[in-house]
Short mmCIF file of C-alpha atoms and ligand atoms in Angstrom, two decimals:
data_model
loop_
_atom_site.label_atom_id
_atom_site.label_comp_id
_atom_site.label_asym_id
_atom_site.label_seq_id
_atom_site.Cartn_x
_atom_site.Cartn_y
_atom_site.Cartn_z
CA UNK A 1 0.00 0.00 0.00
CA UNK A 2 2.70 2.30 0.56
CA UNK A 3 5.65 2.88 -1.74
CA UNK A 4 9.28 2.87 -0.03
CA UNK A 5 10.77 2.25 -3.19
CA UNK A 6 9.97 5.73 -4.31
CA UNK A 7 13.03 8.36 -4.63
CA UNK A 8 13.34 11.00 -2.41
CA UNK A 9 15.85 13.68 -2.39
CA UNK A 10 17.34 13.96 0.88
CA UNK A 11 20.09 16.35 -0.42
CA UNK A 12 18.73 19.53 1.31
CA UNK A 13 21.29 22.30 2.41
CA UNK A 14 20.14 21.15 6.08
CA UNK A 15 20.27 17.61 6.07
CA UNK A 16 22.91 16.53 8.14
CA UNK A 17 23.43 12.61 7.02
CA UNK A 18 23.47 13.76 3.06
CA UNK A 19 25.95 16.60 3.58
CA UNK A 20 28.63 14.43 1.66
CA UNK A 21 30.14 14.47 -1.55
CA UNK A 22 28.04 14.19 -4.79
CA UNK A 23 29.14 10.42 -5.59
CA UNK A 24 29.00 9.48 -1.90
CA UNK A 25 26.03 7.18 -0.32
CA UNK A 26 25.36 8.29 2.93
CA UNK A 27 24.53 4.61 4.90
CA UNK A 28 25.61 6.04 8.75
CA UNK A 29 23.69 8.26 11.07
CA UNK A 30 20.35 6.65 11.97
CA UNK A 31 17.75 8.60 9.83
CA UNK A 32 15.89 6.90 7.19
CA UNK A 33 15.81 7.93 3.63
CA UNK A 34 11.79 7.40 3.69
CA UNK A 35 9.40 10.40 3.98
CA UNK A 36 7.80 10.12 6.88
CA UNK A 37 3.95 8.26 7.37
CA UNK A 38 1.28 10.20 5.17
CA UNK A 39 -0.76 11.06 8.42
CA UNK A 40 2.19 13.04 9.83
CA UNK A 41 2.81 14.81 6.86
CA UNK A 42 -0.89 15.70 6.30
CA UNK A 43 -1.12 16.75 10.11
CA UNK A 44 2.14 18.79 9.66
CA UNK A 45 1.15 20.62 6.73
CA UNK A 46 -1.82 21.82 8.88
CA UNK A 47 -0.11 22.89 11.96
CA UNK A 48 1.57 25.09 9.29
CA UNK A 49 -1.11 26.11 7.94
CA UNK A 50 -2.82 27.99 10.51
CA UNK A 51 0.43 30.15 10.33
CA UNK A 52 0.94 31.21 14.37
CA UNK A 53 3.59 28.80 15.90
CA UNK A 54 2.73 30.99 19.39
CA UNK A 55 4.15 28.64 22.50
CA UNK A 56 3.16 24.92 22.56
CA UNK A 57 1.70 23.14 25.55
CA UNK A 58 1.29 19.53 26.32
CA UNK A 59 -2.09 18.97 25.60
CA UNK A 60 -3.82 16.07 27.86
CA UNK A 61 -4.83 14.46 24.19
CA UNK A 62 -0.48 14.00 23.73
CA UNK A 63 -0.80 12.13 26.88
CA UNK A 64 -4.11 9.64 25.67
CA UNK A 65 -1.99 8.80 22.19
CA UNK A 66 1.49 7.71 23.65
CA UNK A 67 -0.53 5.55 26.77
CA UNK A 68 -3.00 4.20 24.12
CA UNK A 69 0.12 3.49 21.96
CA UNK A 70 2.15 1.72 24.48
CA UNK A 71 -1.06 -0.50 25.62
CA UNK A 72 -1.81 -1.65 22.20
CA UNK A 73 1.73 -1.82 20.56
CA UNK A 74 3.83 -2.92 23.38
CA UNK A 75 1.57 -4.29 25.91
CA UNK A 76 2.57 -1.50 28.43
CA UNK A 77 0.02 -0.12 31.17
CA UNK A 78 0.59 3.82 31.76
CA UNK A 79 -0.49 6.42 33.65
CA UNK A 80 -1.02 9.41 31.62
CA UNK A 81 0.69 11.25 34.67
CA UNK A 82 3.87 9.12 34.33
CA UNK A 83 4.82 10.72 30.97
CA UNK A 84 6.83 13.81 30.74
CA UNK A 85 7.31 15.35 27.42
CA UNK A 86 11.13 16.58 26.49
CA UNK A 87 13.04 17.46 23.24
CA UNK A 88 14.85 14.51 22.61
CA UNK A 89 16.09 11.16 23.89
CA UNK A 90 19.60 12.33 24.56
CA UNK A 91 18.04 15.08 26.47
CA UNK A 92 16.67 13.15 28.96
CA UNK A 93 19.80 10.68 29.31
CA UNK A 94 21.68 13.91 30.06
CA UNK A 95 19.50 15.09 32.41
CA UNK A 96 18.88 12.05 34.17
CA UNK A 97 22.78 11.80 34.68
CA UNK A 98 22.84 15.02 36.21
CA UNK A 99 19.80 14.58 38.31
CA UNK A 100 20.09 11.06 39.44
CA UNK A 101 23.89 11.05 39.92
CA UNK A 102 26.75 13.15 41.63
CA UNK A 103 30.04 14.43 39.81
CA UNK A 104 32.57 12.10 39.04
CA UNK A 105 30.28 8.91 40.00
CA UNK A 106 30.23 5.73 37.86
CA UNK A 107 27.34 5.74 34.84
CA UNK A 108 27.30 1.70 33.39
CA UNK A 109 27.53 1.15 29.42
CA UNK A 110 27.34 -2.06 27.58
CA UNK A 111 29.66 -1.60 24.54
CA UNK A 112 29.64 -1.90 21.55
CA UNK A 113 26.69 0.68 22.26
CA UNK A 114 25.57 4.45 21.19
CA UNK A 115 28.78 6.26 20.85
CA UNK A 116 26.39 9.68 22.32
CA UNK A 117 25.62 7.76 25.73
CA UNK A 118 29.41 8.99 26.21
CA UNK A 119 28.97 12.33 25.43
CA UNK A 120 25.95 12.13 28.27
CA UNK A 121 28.27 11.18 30.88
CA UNK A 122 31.52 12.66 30.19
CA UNK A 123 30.17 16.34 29.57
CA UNK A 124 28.54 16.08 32.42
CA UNK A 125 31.64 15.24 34.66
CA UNK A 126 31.05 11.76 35.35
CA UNK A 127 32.50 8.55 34.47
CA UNK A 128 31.62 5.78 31.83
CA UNK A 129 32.39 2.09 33.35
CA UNK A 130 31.83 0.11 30.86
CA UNK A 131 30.52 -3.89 30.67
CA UNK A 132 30.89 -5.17 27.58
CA UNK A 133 29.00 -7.20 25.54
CA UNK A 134 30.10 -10.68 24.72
CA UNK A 135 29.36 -12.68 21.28
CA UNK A 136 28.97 -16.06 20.37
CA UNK A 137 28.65 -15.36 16.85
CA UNK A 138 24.84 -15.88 17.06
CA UNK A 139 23.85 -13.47 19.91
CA UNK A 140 25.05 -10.69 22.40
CA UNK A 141 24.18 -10.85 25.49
CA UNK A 142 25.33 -9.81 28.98
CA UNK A 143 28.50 -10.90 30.59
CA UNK A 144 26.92 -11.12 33.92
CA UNK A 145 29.59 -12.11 36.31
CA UNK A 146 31.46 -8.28 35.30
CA UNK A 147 27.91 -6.44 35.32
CA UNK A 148 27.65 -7.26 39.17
CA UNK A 149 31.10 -6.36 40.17
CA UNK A 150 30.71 -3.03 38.17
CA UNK A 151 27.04 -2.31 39.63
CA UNK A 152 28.56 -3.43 43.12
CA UNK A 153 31.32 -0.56 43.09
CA UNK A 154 29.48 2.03 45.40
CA UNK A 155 31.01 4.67 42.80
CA UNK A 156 28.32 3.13 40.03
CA UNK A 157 25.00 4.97 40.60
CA UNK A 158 23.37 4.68 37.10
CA UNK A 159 22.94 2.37 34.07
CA UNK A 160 22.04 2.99 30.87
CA UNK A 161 20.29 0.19 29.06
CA UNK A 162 19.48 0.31 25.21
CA UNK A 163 16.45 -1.88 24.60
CA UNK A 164 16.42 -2.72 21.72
CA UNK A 165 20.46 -2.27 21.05
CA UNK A 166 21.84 -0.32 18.97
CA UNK A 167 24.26 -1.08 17.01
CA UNK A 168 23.79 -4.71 17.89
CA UNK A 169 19.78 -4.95 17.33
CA UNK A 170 19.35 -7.08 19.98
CA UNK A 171 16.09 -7.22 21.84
CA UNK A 172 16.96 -8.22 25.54
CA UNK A 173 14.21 -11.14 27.10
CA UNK A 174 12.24 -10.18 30.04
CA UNK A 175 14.58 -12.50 31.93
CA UNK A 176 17.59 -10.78 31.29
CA UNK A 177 15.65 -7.23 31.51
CA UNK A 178 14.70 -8.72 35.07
CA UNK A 179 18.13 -9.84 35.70
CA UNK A 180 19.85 -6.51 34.94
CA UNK A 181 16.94 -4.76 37.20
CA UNK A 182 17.53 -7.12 40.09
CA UNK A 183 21.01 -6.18 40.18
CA UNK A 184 20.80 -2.51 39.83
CA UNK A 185 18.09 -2.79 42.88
CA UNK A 186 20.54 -4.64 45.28
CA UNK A 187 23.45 -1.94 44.41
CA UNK A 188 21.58 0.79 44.44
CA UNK A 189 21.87 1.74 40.87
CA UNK A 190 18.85 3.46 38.81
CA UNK A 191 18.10 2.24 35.44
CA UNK A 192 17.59 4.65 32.76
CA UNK A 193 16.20 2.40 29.42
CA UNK A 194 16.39 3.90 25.96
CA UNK A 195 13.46 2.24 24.20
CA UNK A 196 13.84 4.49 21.48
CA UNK A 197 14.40 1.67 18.66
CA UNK A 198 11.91 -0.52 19.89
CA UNK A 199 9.56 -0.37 17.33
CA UNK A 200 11.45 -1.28 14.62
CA UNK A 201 11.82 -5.08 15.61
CA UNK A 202 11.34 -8.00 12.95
CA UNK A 203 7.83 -8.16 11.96
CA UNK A 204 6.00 -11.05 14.22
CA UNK A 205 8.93 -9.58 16.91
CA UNK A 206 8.66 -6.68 19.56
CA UNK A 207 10.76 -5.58 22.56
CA UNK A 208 10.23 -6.11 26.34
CA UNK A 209 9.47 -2.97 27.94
CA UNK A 210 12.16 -2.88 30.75
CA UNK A 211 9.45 -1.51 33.11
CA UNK A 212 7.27 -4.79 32.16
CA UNK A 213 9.86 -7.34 33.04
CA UNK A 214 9.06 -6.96 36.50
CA UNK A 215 7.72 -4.99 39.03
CA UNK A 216 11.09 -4.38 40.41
CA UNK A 217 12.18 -2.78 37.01
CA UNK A 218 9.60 -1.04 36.57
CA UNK A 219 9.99 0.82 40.59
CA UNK A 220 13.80 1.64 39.63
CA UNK A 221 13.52 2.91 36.18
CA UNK A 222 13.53 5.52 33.92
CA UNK A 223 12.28 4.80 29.98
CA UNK A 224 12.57 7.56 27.42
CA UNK A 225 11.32 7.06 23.49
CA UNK A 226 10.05 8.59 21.19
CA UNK A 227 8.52 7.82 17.85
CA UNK A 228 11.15 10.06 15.89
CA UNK A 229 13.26 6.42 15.08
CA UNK A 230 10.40 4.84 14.03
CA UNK A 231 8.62 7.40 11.61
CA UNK A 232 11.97 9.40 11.05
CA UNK A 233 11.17 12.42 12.74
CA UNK A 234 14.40 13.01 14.11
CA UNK A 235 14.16 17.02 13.32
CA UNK A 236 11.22 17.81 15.17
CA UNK A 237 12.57 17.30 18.51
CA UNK A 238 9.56 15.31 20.02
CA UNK A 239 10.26 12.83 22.56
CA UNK A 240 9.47 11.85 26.55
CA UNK A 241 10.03 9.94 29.24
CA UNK A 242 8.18 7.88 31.92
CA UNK A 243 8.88 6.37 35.50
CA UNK A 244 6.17 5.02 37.69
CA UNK A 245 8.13 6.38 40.73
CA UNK A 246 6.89 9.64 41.93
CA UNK A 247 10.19 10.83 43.05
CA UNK A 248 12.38 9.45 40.35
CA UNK A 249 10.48 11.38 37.70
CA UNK A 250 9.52 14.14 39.82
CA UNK A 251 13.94 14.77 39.23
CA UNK A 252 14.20 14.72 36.32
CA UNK A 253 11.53 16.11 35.02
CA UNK A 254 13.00 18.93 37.26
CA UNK A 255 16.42 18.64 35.75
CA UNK A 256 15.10 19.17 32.05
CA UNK A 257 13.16 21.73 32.96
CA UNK A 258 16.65 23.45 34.22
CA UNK A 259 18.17 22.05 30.60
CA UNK A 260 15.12 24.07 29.20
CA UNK A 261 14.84 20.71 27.20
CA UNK A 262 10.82 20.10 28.21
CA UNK A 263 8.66 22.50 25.87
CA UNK A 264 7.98 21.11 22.15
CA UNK A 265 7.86 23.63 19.43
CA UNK A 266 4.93 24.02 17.20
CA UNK A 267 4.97 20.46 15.31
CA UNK A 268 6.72 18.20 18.16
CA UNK A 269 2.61 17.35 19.06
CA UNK A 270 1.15 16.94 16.17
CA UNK A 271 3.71 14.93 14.66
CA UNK A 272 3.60 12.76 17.24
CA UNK A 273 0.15 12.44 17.71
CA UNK A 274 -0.33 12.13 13.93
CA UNK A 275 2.46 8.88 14.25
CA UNK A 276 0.48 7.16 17.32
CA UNK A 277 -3.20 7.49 15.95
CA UNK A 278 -2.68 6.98 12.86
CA UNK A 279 0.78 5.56 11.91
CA UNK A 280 0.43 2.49 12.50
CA UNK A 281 -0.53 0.60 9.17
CA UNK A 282 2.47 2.24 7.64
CA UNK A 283 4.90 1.76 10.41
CA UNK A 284 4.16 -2.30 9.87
CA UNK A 285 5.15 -2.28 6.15
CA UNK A 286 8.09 -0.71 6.40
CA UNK A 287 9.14 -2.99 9.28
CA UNK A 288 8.50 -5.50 6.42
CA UNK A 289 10.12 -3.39 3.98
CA UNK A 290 13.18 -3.06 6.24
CA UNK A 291 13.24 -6.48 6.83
CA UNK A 292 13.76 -7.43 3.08
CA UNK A 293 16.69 -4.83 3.44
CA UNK A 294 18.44 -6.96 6.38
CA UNK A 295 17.73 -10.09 4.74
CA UNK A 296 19.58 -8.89 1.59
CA UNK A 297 22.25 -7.46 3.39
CA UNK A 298 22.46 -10.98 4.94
CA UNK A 299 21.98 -13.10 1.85
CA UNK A 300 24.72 -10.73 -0.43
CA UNK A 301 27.60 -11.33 2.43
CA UNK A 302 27.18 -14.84 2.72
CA UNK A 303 26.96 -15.53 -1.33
CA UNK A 304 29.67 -13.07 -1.90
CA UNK A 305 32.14 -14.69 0.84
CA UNK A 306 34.21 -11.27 1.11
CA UNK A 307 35.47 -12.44 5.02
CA UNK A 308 32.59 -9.88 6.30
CA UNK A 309 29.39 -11.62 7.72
CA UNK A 310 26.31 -10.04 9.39
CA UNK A 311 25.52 -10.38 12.66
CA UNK A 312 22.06 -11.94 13.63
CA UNK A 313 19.36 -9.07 14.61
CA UNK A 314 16.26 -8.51 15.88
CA UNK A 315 15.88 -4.96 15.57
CA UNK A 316 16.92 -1.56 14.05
CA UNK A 317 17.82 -0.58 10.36
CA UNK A 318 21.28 -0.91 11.11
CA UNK A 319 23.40 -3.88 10.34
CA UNK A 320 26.32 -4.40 12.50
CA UNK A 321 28.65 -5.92 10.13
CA UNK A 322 31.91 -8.09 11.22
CA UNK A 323 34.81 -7.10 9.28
CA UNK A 324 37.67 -8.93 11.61
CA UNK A 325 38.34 -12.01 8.78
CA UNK A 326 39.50 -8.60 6.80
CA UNK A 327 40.61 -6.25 9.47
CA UNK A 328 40.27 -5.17 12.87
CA UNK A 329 41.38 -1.85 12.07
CA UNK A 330 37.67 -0.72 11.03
CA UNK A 331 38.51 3.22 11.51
CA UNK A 332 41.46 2.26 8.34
CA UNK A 333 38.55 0.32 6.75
CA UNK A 334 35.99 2.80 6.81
CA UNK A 335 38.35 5.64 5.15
CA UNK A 336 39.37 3.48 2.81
CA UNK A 337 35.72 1.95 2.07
CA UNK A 338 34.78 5.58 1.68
CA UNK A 339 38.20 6.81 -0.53
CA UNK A 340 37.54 4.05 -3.03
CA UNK A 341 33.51 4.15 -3.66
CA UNK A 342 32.07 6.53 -1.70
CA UNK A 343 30.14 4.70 0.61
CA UNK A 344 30.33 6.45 3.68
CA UNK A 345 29.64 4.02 6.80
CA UNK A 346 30.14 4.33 10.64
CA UNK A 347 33.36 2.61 12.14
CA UNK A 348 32.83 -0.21 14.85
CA UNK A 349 35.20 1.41 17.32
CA UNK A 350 33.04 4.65 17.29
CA UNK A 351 30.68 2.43 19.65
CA UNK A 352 33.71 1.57 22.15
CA UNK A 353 36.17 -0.52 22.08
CA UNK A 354 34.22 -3.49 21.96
CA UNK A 355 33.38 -2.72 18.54
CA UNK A 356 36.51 -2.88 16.99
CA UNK A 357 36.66 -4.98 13.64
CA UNK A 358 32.82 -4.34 13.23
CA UNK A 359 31.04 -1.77 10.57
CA UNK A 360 27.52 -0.03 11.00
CA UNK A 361 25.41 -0.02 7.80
CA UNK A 362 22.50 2.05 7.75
CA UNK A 363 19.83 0.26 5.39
CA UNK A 364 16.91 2.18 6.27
CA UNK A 365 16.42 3.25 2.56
CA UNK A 366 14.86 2.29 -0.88
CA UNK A 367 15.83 -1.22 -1.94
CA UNK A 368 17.64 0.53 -5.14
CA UNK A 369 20.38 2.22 -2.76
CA UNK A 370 20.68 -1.05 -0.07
CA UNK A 371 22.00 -2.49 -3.55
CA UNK A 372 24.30 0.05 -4.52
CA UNK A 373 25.74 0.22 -1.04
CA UNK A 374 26.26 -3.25 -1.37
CA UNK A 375 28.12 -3.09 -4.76
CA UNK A 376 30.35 -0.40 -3.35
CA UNK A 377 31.21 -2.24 -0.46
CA UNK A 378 32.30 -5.67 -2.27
CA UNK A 379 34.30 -3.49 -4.32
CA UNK A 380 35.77 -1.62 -1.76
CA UNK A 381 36.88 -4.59 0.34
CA UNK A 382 38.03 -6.39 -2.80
CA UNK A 383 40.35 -3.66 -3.15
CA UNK A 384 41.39 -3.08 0.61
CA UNK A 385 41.97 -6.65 0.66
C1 PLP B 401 19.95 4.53 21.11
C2 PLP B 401 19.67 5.94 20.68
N1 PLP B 401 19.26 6.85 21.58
C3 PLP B 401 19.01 8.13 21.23
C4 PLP B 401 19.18 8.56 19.93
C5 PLP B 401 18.93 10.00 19.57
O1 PLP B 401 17.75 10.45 20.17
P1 PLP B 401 17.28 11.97 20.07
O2 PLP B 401 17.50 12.38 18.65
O3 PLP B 401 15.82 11.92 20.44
O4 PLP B 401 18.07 12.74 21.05
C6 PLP B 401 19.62 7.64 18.96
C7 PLP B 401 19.85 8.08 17.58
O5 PLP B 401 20.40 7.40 16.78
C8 PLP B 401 19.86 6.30 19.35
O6 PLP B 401 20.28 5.40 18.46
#
């Protein structure tokens, strides 16, 4: 019903993943190449219309669409007074660090992960301990054994879980998610989960809300989303949080009020809204649609035997690609990848050390350029190697 094969000119002077040469194919930051769901469009081009962008509230009806959402996409029961609205994801994980944590305390990572939960902690004077991930070539999960003696360092006071992961596009199981929350609850560490992938799993898939996987989770957490992954609506700056504790929230919704990160401008509502109520028959084809993208990216490394394989994932647009039977010197790779054809990817070790070796290819565009991403990339390896 919906076309995603259809071209769409993303080179605007503004837009901040095509700003690359004119043979170049941007496949990094995560921002899809898709126009966003007709409804939002349609509800955006009326918000301009009426022509006075005055200050924006948060209107009780933001409130009913992201609790309705979360009950019928992701089984979640919210109170409409749990949600707090703020500008973006990263906004709240910065504010969280500075109002749940003191300077120069511990914040917990599981790398490879989001090279900007870094930027969080570090700007903010604290410290990143990290607990890797570990791989068995078929899944990451949790090396359990160095969580605990991280989370049991009195210094650690916060963790940040990515649920669904990116790069990795793993979705965590409730026991795990339950695991990780019955640990930070004997050390005293607050969870803060970014959900903000999670509806981009494999169709038939979805993610465990970290505040479903038990009650204790749900008591020490944070969650902040938004649907700006999901219906690539990065720009407009609409996201939120929610934590059933009073006090919790009541803190950071404090602290991004200080960070002057908690008004919306005049389209972070409607878009949203416009994704929620009526998004939803379009957000399930392109999971489809993105799915076909994966599988190709899957099917094209194995055929073409060029020492790089795929990892197995769940979730996301992004493929986390493992380059160490060519190199583990992915920062060379990527320059090199990009020198020769242009194809501009992001380098494992930008996600810690513990992805060193490993690629990130963004395939959350038309089928057309997954292909000609692919063709630069055999021929770029061909030649490294
Ligand atoms: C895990 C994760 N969190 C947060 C963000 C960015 O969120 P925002 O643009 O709402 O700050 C991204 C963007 O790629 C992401 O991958």
């Amino acid at each position: 019903m919906f076309d995603f094969d259809q071209p769409l000119d993303r080179r605007l002077p503004d837009a901040y993943k095509w700003a690359v040469g004119v043979d170049e194919l941007p496949m990094w930051v995560a921002d899809m190449d898709f126009a966003t769901a007709p409804s939002v469009k349609d509800a955006l081009v009326e918000r301009a219309l009426h022509g006075a962008f005055g200050y924006s509230d948060v209107p009780d009806a933001w409130r009913g669409s992201v609790v309705s959402w979360w009950s019928r996409r992701h089984g979640l029961t919210l109170d409409p007074g749990e949600l707090v609205f703020s500008t973006g994801v990263v906004a709240v994980l910065s504010s969280a660090v500075r109002a749940l944590t003191n300077v120069h305390e511990n914040v917990l990572v599981q790398p490879p992960v989001y090279n900007v939960f870094w930027n969080s902690v570090v700007n903010n004077g604290r410290h990143v301990v990290e607990s890797p991930l570990l791989f068995d070539g078929a899944r990451w999960s949790v090396d359990w054994d160095d969580l605990e003696r991280k989370l049991a360092d009195p210094q650690t006071s916060l963790m940040i879980v990515c649920n669904p992961h990116n790069p990795t596009g793993t979705i965590w199981s409730a026991d795990e998610l339950a695991r990780i929350g019955e640990l930070c609850e004997r050390y005293g560490v607050v969870v803060v989960s970014d959900e903000i992938h999670c509806e981009l799993t494999r169709p038939g898939m979805s993610h465990v809300p970290f505040a479903a996987a038990s009650d204790t989770c749900r008591r020490i957490s944070v969650t902040a989303a938004s649907p700006s992954k999901a219906f690539n609506l990065a720009g407009l700056q609409s996201a939120y949080f929610f934590a059933a504790d009073a006090r919790l929230r009541h803190r950071v919704e404090r602290q991004l009020n200080t960070d002057e990160c908690a008004e919306p401008n005049s389209f972070a509502i409607a878009g949203a809204m416009a994704a929620y109520d009526e998004g939803e028959a379009w957000l399930d084809e392109l999971r489809e649609y993105l799915q076909r993208n994966k599988d190709e990216v899957e099917r094209f490394l194995s055929e073409r035997a060029l020492g790089i394989r795929m990892c197995p994932s769940d979730a996301t647009y992004l493929c986390w690609l493992d380059c160490r039977g060519v190199t583990h010197d992915d920062e060379r790779l990527c320059q090199r990848l990009r020198e020769t054809t242009g194809l501009v990817l992001s380098p494992g070790s930008q996600y810690g050390d513990a992805g060193r070796g490993f690629l990130r290819m963004n395939v959350g565009t038309r089928r057309e350029l997954v292909r000609d991403g692919l063709d630069r990339l055999s021929r770029g390896i061909l030649s490294f190697s």
